[in-house]
Short mmCIF file of C-alpha atoms and ligand atoms in Angstrom, two decimals:
data_model
loop_
_atom_site.label_atom_id
_atom_site.label_comp_id
_atom_site.label_asym_id
_atom_site.label_seq_id
_atom_site.Cartn_x
_atom_site.Cartn_y
_atom_site.Cartn_z
CA MET A 1 4.48 33.25 -0.47
CA ASN A 2 6.29 34.50 -3.41
CA LEU A 3 4.81 37.84 -4.57
CA VAL A 4 4.36 35.82 -8.65
CA ASN A 5 2.31 33.46 -6.89
CA ARG A 6 0.12 35.51 -4.51
CA LEU A 7 -0.65 37.80 -7.78
CA VAL A 8 -1.73 34.72 -9.94
CA VAL A 9 -4.10 33.30 -6.72
CA ALA A 10 -5.57 36.33 -6.44
CA ALA A 11 -6.22 36.31 -10.02
CA MET A 12 -7.62 33.30 -10.23
CA PRO A 13 -11.43 33.70 -10.59
CA LEU A 14 -10.76 35.94 -13.23
CA VAL A 15 -9.26 33.64 -15.33
CA PRO A 16 -11.63 32.42 -18.42
CA ARG A 17 -13.01 28.67 -17.24
CA PRO A 18 -11.22 27.21 -20.79
CA VAL A 19 -7.90 28.40 -19.69
CA VAL A 20 -8.60 26.85 -16.19
CA ARG A 21 -9.72 23.26 -17.55
CA ARG A 22 -6.32 23.42 -19.73
CA ILE A 23 -4.06 23.83 -16.80
CA ALA A 24 -6.62 20.76 -14.64
CA HIS A 25 -5.86 18.60 -17.88
CA ARG A 26 -2.41 18.13 -17.12
CA TYR A 27 -3.04 17.00 -13.50
CA VAL A 28 -6.37 15.16 -13.75
CA ALA A 29 -7.72 12.40 -16.11
CA GLY A 30 -11.05 13.91 -17.10
CA GLU A 31 -14.23 13.67 -15.59
CA THR A 32 -15.53 9.97 -15.78
CA LEU A 33 -14.15 6.54 -14.68
CA GLU A 34 -14.35 5.73 -18.59
CA GLU A 35 -11.44 8.36 -19.34
CA ALA A 36 -9.85 7.55 -16.10
CA LEU A 37 -9.24 3.87 -16.83
CA GLU A 38 -7.76 5.31 -20.22
CA THR A 39 -5.41 6.90 -18.93
CA VAL A 40 -4.26 3.48 -16.35
CA ARG A 41 -4.14 1.93 -19.48
CA ALA A 42 -1.62 3.89 -20.99
CA LEU A 43 0.37 4.51 -17.83
CA ASN A 44 0.38 0.92 -17.73
CA ASP A 45 1.39 0.46 -21.27
CA GLU A 46 4.63 2.96 -20.26
CA GLY A 47 5.45 0.78 -17.52
CA CYS A 48 3.79 2.57 -14.62
CA MET A 49 1.48 1.25 -12.15
CA ALA A 50 -1.23 3.80 -11.04
CA THR A 51 -3.50 4.81 -7.98
CA LEU A 52 -7.29 6.23 -9.02
CA ASP A 53 -7.97 9.32 -6.93
CA VAL A 54 -11.90 10.58 -7.17
CA LEU A 55 -12.08 13.74 -6.93
CA GLY A 56 -13.73 15.31 -3.87
CA GLU A 57 -13.10 15.80 0.27
CA ASP A 58 -14.67 17.71 3.02
CA VAL A 59 -17.81 16.60 2.54
CA GLU A 60 -20.75 18.81 4.69
CA GLN A 61 -23.27 15.77 4.58
CA ARG A 62 -23.80 12.32 5.27
CA GLU A 63 -25.19 11.73 2.08
CA GLU A 64 -22.82 13.30 -0.13
CA THR A 65 -20.54 10.36 1.41
CA GLY A 66 -22.56 7.15 -0.50
CA ARG A 67 -21.98 8.63 -3.99
CA THR A 68 -18.21 8.73 -3.58
CA VAL A 69 -18.08 5.05 -2.37
CA ASP A 70 -20.02 3.20 -4.68
CA GLU A 71 -17.61 5.59 -7.47
CA TYR A 72 -14.83 3.68 -5.61
CA VAL A 73 -16.31 0.37 -5.57
CA ARG A 74 -17.43 0.73 -9.37
CA ALA A 75 -13.42 1.82 -10.33
CA LEU A 76 -12.21 -1.47 -8.57
CA ASP A 77 -14.73 -3.61 -10.79
CA GLY A 78 -13.30 -1.32 -13.45
CA ILE A 79 -9.65 -1.93 -12.75
CA ALA A 80 -10.16 -5.82 -12.21
CA SER A 81 -12.71 -6.34 -15.21
CA ARG A 82 -10.49 -4.58 -17.62
CA HIS A 83 -7.09 -6.32 -16.00
CA LEU A 84 -5.29 -2.88 -15.40
CA ASP A 85 -2.40 -2.64 -12.88
CA SER A 86 -3.98 0.30 -10.66
CA ASN A 87 -5.03 0.33 -6.99
CA VAL A 88 -7.04 3.01 -5.28
CA SER A 89 -6.50 6.59 -3.10
CA VAL A 90 -9.38 7.79 -0.57
CA LYS A 91 -9.27 10.98 1.14
CA LEU A 92 -11.21 9.86 4.50
CA THR A 93 -13.00 13.66 4.63
CA ALA A 94 -14.52 12.87 1.66
CA LEU A 95 -16.65 9.86 3.48
CA GLY A 96 -17.16 11.76 6.02
CA LEU A 97 -14.26 12.02 8.86
CA LYS A 98 -15.35 15.40 9.89
CA ILE A 99 -18.85 14.71 10.50
CA ASP A 100 -19.38 11.31 11.83
CA ARG A 101 -16.89 9.36 12.56
CA GLU A 102 -18.13 5.69 12.57
CA HIS A 103 -20.10 6.53 10.01
CA CYS A 104 -16.60 7.20 8.01
CA ARG A 105 -15.03 4.04 8.81
CA ARG A 106 -18.16 1.75 7.40
CA GLU A 107 -17.82 4.14 4.50
CA PHE A 108 -14.09 3.45 4.19
CA ASP A 109 -14.91 -0.33 4.56
CA ARG A 110 -17.28 -1.06 1.79
CA ILE A 111 -13.98 0.14 -0.37
CA ALA A 112 -11.60 -1.37 1.24
CA GLU A 113 -13.96 -5.02 0.89
CA ALA A 114 -14.63 -4.16 -2.41
CA ALA A 115 -10.55 -4.00 -2.69
CA ARG A 116 -10.03 -7.62 -1.12
CA ARG A 117 -12.29 -9.12 -3.04
CA HIS A 118 -10.16 -7.79 -6.31
CA ARG A 119 -6.88 -8.40 -4.61
CA ASN A 120 -6.47 -4.86 -4.76
CA PHE A 121 -5.31 -2.62 -2.52
CA VAL A 122 -6.20 1.19 -0.90
CA ARG A 123 -4.18 4.01 0.31
CA ILE A 124 -5.69 6.62 2.91
CA ASP A 125 -4.21 9.68 1.55
CA MET A 126 -3.43 12.18 4.50
CA GLU A 127 -5.37 15.57 4.36
CA ASP A 128 -4.75 18.63 6.78
CA SER A 129 -3.29 18.47 10.48
CA SER A 130 -6.86 18.66 11.99
CA VAL A 131 -6.99 14.95 11.05
CA THR A 132 -3.66 13.45 10.94
CA GLU A 133 -4.91 11.42 14.56
CA ALA A 134 -7.75 10.55 13.42
CA THR A 135 -6.72 9.71 10.18
CA ILE A 136 -4.08 7.25 11.63
CA ARG A 137 -6.60 5.76 14.07
CA LEU A 138 -8.83 4.20 11.82
CA PHE A 139 -5.75 3.74 9.30
CA GLU A 140 -4.75 1.66 12.30
CA GLU A 141 -8.13 0.06 13.10
CA ALA A 142 -8.61 -1.26 9.55
CA ARG A 143 -5.11 -2.55 9.21
CA ARG A 144 -5.43 -4.74 11.95
CA ASP A 145 -8.99 -6.30 10.07
CA SER A 146 -6.68 -6.51 6.35
CA GLU A 147 -3.38 -6.08 4.67
CA ASN A 148 -4.54 -4.63 1.78
CA VAL A 149 -5.06 -0.61 3.41
CA GLY A 150 -2.28 1.84 3.72
CA LEU A 151 -1.35 5.31 5.08
CA VAL A 152 -0.12 8.34 3.95
CA LEU A 153 2.97 10.16 6.08
CA GLN A 154 4.41 13.74 5.75
CA ALA A 155 7.28 14.92 6.13
CA TYR A 156 6.90 18.28 7.03
CA LEU A 157 5.06 17.20 10.15
CA ARG A 158 7.52 17.30 13.08
CA ARG A 159 4.81 14.44 14.40
CA SER A 160 5.64 12.17 11.85
CA ARG A 161 9.01 10.68 13.46
CA ASP A 162 6.71 9.33 15.95
CA ASP A 163 3.80 8.04 13.90
CA ALA A 164 6.23 6.28 11.60
CA ALA A 165 7.62 3.89 14.75
CA ARG A 166 3.88 3.24 14.94
CA ALA A 167 3.36 2.37 11.38
CA ALA A 168 6.40 0.33 11.58
CA ALA A 169 5.14 -1.51 14.84
CA LEU A 170 2.51 -2.83 11.71
CA ARG A 171 4.74 -3.73 9.00
CA ALA A 172 2.49 -1.20 7.16
CA ASN A 173 2.51 0.08 4.06
CA VAL A 174 3.50 3.83 3.92
CA ARG A 175 3.32 6.31 1.11
CA VAL A 176 5.83 9.48 2.51
CA CYS A 177 5.03 13.04 0.94
CA LYS A 178 5.99 16.48 1.66
CA GLY A 179 2.61 17.47 2.74
CA ILE A 180 0.92 19.52 0.41
CA TYR A 181 -0.90 21.87 3.22
CA VAL A 182 -0.08 25.17 4.41
CA GLU A 183 0.67 23.91 8.23
CA PRO A 184 1.86 26.44 10.90
CA ASP A 185 5.62 26.27 12.81
CA GLU A 186 4.37 25.07 15.96
CA ILE A 187 3.77 21.74 13.86
CA ALA A 188 5.36 21.49 10.44
CA PHE A 189 8.96 22.01 9.42
CA GLN A 190 9.10 25.02 6.81
CA ASP A 191 12.52 25.33 5.76
CA ARG A 192 12.91 22.97 2.51
CA GLU A 193 15.94 21.09 3.65
CA GLU A 194 14.35 20.44 6.80
CA ILE A 195 12.15 19.02 4.72
CA ARG A 196 14.25 16.82 3.14
CA ASP A 197 15.98 15.00 5.70
CA SER A 198 12.87 14.55 7.85
CA TYR A 199 11.40 13.21 4.61
CA SER A 200 14.70 10.81 3.52
CA SER A 201 15.39 9.59 7.66
CA LEU A 202 11.33 8.46 7.27
CA VAL A 203 12.07 6.66 4.11
CA ASP A 204 14.98 4.98 5.92
CA VAL A 205 13.67 4.32 8.85
CA LEU A 206 10.31 2.74 7.46
CA LEU A 207 12.16 0.68 4.89
CA GLY A 208 14.97 -0.39 7.73
CA ALA A 209 11.70 -1.57 9.53
CA GLY A 210 10.91 -3.69 6.57
CA CYS A 211 7.49 -1.74 5.82
CA TYR A 212 6.39 -1.45 1.55
CA VAL A 213 7.28 2.23 1.36
CA GLY A 214 5.97 4.18 -1.92
CA ILE A 215 8.24 7.22 -2.29
CA ALA A 216 6.08 10.10 -3.56
CA THR A 217 7.96 12.79 -4.45
CA HIS A 218 9.10 14.21 -7.86
CA ASP A 219 12.38 16.02 -5.86
CA PRO A 220 15.36 14.65 -7.68
CA VAL A 221 17.53 15.10 -4.24
CA LEU A 222 15.52 13.21 -2.54
CA VAL A 223 14.85 10.35 -5.23
CA GLU A 224 18.65 9.70 -5.09
CA ARG A 225 18.81 9.71 -1.33
CA ALA A 226 16.11 6.99 -1.49
CA LEU A 227 17.89 4.97 -4.34
CA ALA A 228 21.32 5.07 -1.94
CA THR A 229 19.10 3.35 0.89
CA VAL A 230 17.75 0.61 -1.43
CA SER A 231 21.13 0.01 -2.32
CA LEU A 232 22.53 0.34 1.13
CA LEU A 233 19.93 -2.12 2.42
CA GLU A 234 20.49 -4.31 -0.59
CA LEU A 235 16.53 -4.32 -1.42
CA PRO A 236 14.99 -5.70 -4.08
CA PRO A 237 12.49 -3.94 -6.54
CA GLU A 238 9.64 -5.46 -4.73
CA ALA A 239 10.37 -3.92 -1.44
CA TYR A 240 9.26 -0.04 -2.41
CA GLU A 241 7.75 2.10 -5.13
CA PHE A 242 8.45 5.41 -6.15
CA GLN A 243 5.36 7.72 -6.84
CA MET A 244 4.60 10.47 -8.89
CA LEU A 245 1.73 13.00 -9.79
CA LEU A 246 0.27 12.98 -13.24
CA GLY A 247 1.70 15.70 -15.30
CA VAL A 248 4.62 15.93 -13.54
CA ALA A 249 8.51 15.32 -13.80
CA GLY A 250 7.47 12.97 -17.08
CA GLU A 251 11.16 12.54 -17.20
CA LEU A 252 12.41 11.57 -13.92
CA ARG A 253 9.38 9.19 -13.99
CA ARG A 254 11.04 7.61 -17.55
CA ARG A 255 14.28 7.46 -15.95
CA LEU A 256 12.57 5.37 -12.84
CA VAL A 257 11.04 2.62 -14.94
CA SER A 258 13.52 1.97 -17.35
CA ALA A 259 15.98 1.18 -14.54
CA GLY A 260 13.99 -1.32 -13.59
CA HIS A 261 12.52 0.84 -10.21
CA ARG A 262 8.44 0.20 -9.59
CA LEU A 263 6.67 3.47 -10.47
CA ARG A 264 3.04 4.53 -9.43
CA VAL A 265 1.00 7.63 -11.17
CA TYR A 266 -1.68 8.96 -8.76
CA VAL A 267 -4.38 9.66 -11.45
CA PRO A 268 -7.22 12.19 -9.95
CA TYR A 269 -10.53 12.24 -11.95
CA GLY A 270 -13.88 13.04 -10.99
CA GLU A 271 -16.67 16.11 -11.71
CA ALA A 272 -15.25 17.86 -8.77
CA TRP A 273 -11.46 18.63 -11.11
CA GLU A 274 -12.54 22.46 -10.90
CA ALA A 275 -13.35 22.96 -7.62
CA TYR A 276 -10.43 20.71 -6.59
CA SER A 277 -7.74 22.45 -8.53
CA MET A 278 -8.77 25.99 -7.10
CA ARG A 279 -9.04 24.80 -3.71
CA ARG A 280 -5.60 23.20 -4.02
CA LEU A 281 -4.34 26.76 -5.41
CA LYS A 282 -5.71 28.16 -2.54
CA GLU A 283 -4.16 26.07 0.40
CA ASN A 284 -1.00 25.81 -1.38
CA PRO A 285 -0.20 29.53 -3.27
CA ALA A 286 3.21 27.85 -4.10
CA ILE A 287 1.19 25.65 -6.77
CA ALA A 288 0.56 29.06 -8.47
CA GLY A 289 3.99 28.74 -10.13
CA HIS A 290 3.34 25.40 -11.47
CA VAL A 291 0.04 27.15 -13.19
CA VAL A 292 2.12 30.14 -14.81
CA LYS A 293 4.27 27.39 -16.33
CA GLY A 294 1.46 25.64 -17.13
CA LEU A 295 -0.19 28.45 -18.81
CA PHE A 296 3.02 28.22 -21.44
CA HIS A 297 4.42 25.12 -21.38
CA ARG A 298 2.36 21.37 -21.53
CA GLU A 299 4.73 18.11 -20.06
CA LEU A 300 3.06 15.50 -22.82
CA ARG A 301 1.88 12.48 -21.47
CA PRO A 302 -0.22 9.54 -21.54
CA ARG A 303 -3.82 10.87 -22.31
CA ALA A 304 -6.52 9.32 -24.05
CA ARG A 305 -9.45 11.99 -23.85
CA PRO A 306 -9.61 16.12 -22.87
CA LEU A 307 -11.61 17.07 -20.35
CA PRO A 308 -15.20 17.68 -22.16
CA GLY A 309 -15.93 21.11 -23.52
CA ASN A 310 -11.55 21.39 -24.01
CA SER A 311 -10.39 21.77 -27.53
CA ASN A 312 -6.81 20.87 -26.90
C1 FAD B 401 1.71 10.19 -5.66
C2 FAD B 401 1.62 11.27 -4.87
C3 FAD B 401 0.80 11.29 -3.91
C4 FAD B 401 1.13 12.17 -2.72
N1 FAD B 401 -0.10 12.36 -1.82
C5 FAD B 401 -0.24 13.26 -0.80
C6 FAD B 401 -1.21 13.24 0.38
O1 FAD B 401 -1.96 12.04 0.80
N2 FAD B 401 -1.07 14.33 1.15
C7 FAD B 401 -0.18 15.45 1.41
O2 FAD B 401 -0.40 16.23 1.69
N3 FAD B 401 0.28 15.20 0.21
C8 FAD B 401 0.52 14.79 -0.85
N4 FAD B 401 1.46 14.44 -2.38
C9 FAD B 401 1.51 16.05 -2.49
C10 FAD B 401 2.74 16.22 -1.99
O3 FAD B 401 2.97 16.06 -0.54
C11 FAD B 401 3.90 17.12 -2.67
O4 FAD B 401 3.49 18.42 -2.14
C12 FAD B 401 4.32 17.20 -4.12
O5 FAD B 401 4.74 16.08 -4.08
C13 FAD B 401 5.40 17.91 -4.14
O6 FAD B 401 6.34 17.83 -3.18
P1 FAD B 401 8.22 17.11 -4.25
O7 FAD B 401 9.03 15.46 -3.22
O8 FAD B 401 7.61 17.10 -5.41
O9 FAD B 401 8.98 18.40 -4.00
P2 FAD B 401 8.81 20.15 -4.36
O10 FAD B 401 9.99 20.06 -4.13
O11 FAD B 401 7.86 20.58 -4.13
O12 FAD B 401 9.07 19.77 -6.23
C14 FAD B 401 10.44 18.81 -6.87
C15 FAD B 401 9.81 19.20 -8.19
O13 FAD B 401 8.68 18.69 -8.73
C16 FAD B 401 8.10 19.56 -9.47
N5 FAD B 401 6.71 19.69 -9.25
C17 FAD B 401 5.98 19.43 -7.56
N6 FAD B 401 4.80 19.97 -7.73
C18 FAD B 401 4.50 20.14 -8.85
C19 FAD B 401 3.44 20.05 -9.79
N7 FAD B 401 2.40 20.16 -8.96
N8 FAD B 401 2.93 20.60 -10.83
C20 FAD B 401 3.92 20.86 -11.73
N9 FAD B 401 5.42 20.77 -11.28
C21 FAD B 401 5.46 20.01 -9.77
C22 FAD B 401 8.84 21.13 -9.61
O14 FAD B 401 9.52 20.89 -10.68
C23 FAD B 401 9.52 20.92 -8.49
O15 FAD B 401 10.90 21.83 -8.69
C24 FAD B 401 2.04 13.58 -3.00
C25 FAD B 401 2.46 13.67 -4.23
C26 FAD B 401 2.59 12.32 -4.67
C27 FAD B 401 3.80 12.47 -5.80
#
């Protein structure tokens, strides 16, 4: 970890709440569904699709999962009633994966059912390596019941090559990302070029197998490589999409959209925004570099309202 990042992480508890809010404001749509839907509307107006993420993960009590599921169902209802172009992304630990696997499956099914009712789609985010296998298994089960569910594979995991073969066998809808959690060398590539090579090879294998792929990256090298594969395979724009995080790489996003590529923006929202931002920082201190930049520079993004209490 770079020294500056280390210092920023150590200093985070001392950073005044309004400053944390200002930083989070760039990456989080707000605390309420209303704010999130307004952000989606603005993105749709720019030609981008969206995926809504209700913030929160790693619940400790079974009772805590119901509220999250209800919020996802409300989000899917809200997307449909406003005719917005957005699906949802969900973390299984927020539905109790670590507490009670069957309970988690039932809670996930409630979201998948709401998505089905609205002819929409739910993607299962990928979390740290302690739940990789359990997440893929639950996905495989759910995918057998319905096509409107998708998975995420992380390029830094050495196992993802095999997992891509499993996903390809199901012609699954897969988001490929680098991976955000800090993982040990035994299970994850650490070298930037190795991660890039793994990323491109996953995208190539999945696209080649006829899977719909969400190419989730802000790395221009990976975007170029994916575009080369798309061109080589002569794929139509409906066969894949690019995905980016809210508040990141706006210029690259605009370039891809104006070149006619589908692009989806990940829109997190919810009351847990502060805990989420702090946890992300502790899990991957490399993000601290972005925090420093966030203090001095704010990229313009479509936003309707600031987070409550934020005067910016
Ligand atoms: C739509 C989407 C969904 C994701 N879902 C998951 C998931 O389910 N599981 C998971 O483990 N990870 C997920 N991630 C995170 C992902 O794994 C990476 O950690 C993250 O995207 C950074 O990797 P990169 O490919 O953009 O490359 P990097 O090399 O990290 O970034 C390329 C450039 O993008 C910019 N950049 C990247 N991230 C940020 C940021 N936060 N703030 C400001 N600038 C930034 C920087 O300028 C950087 O130089 C997701 C990412 C996206 C875009």
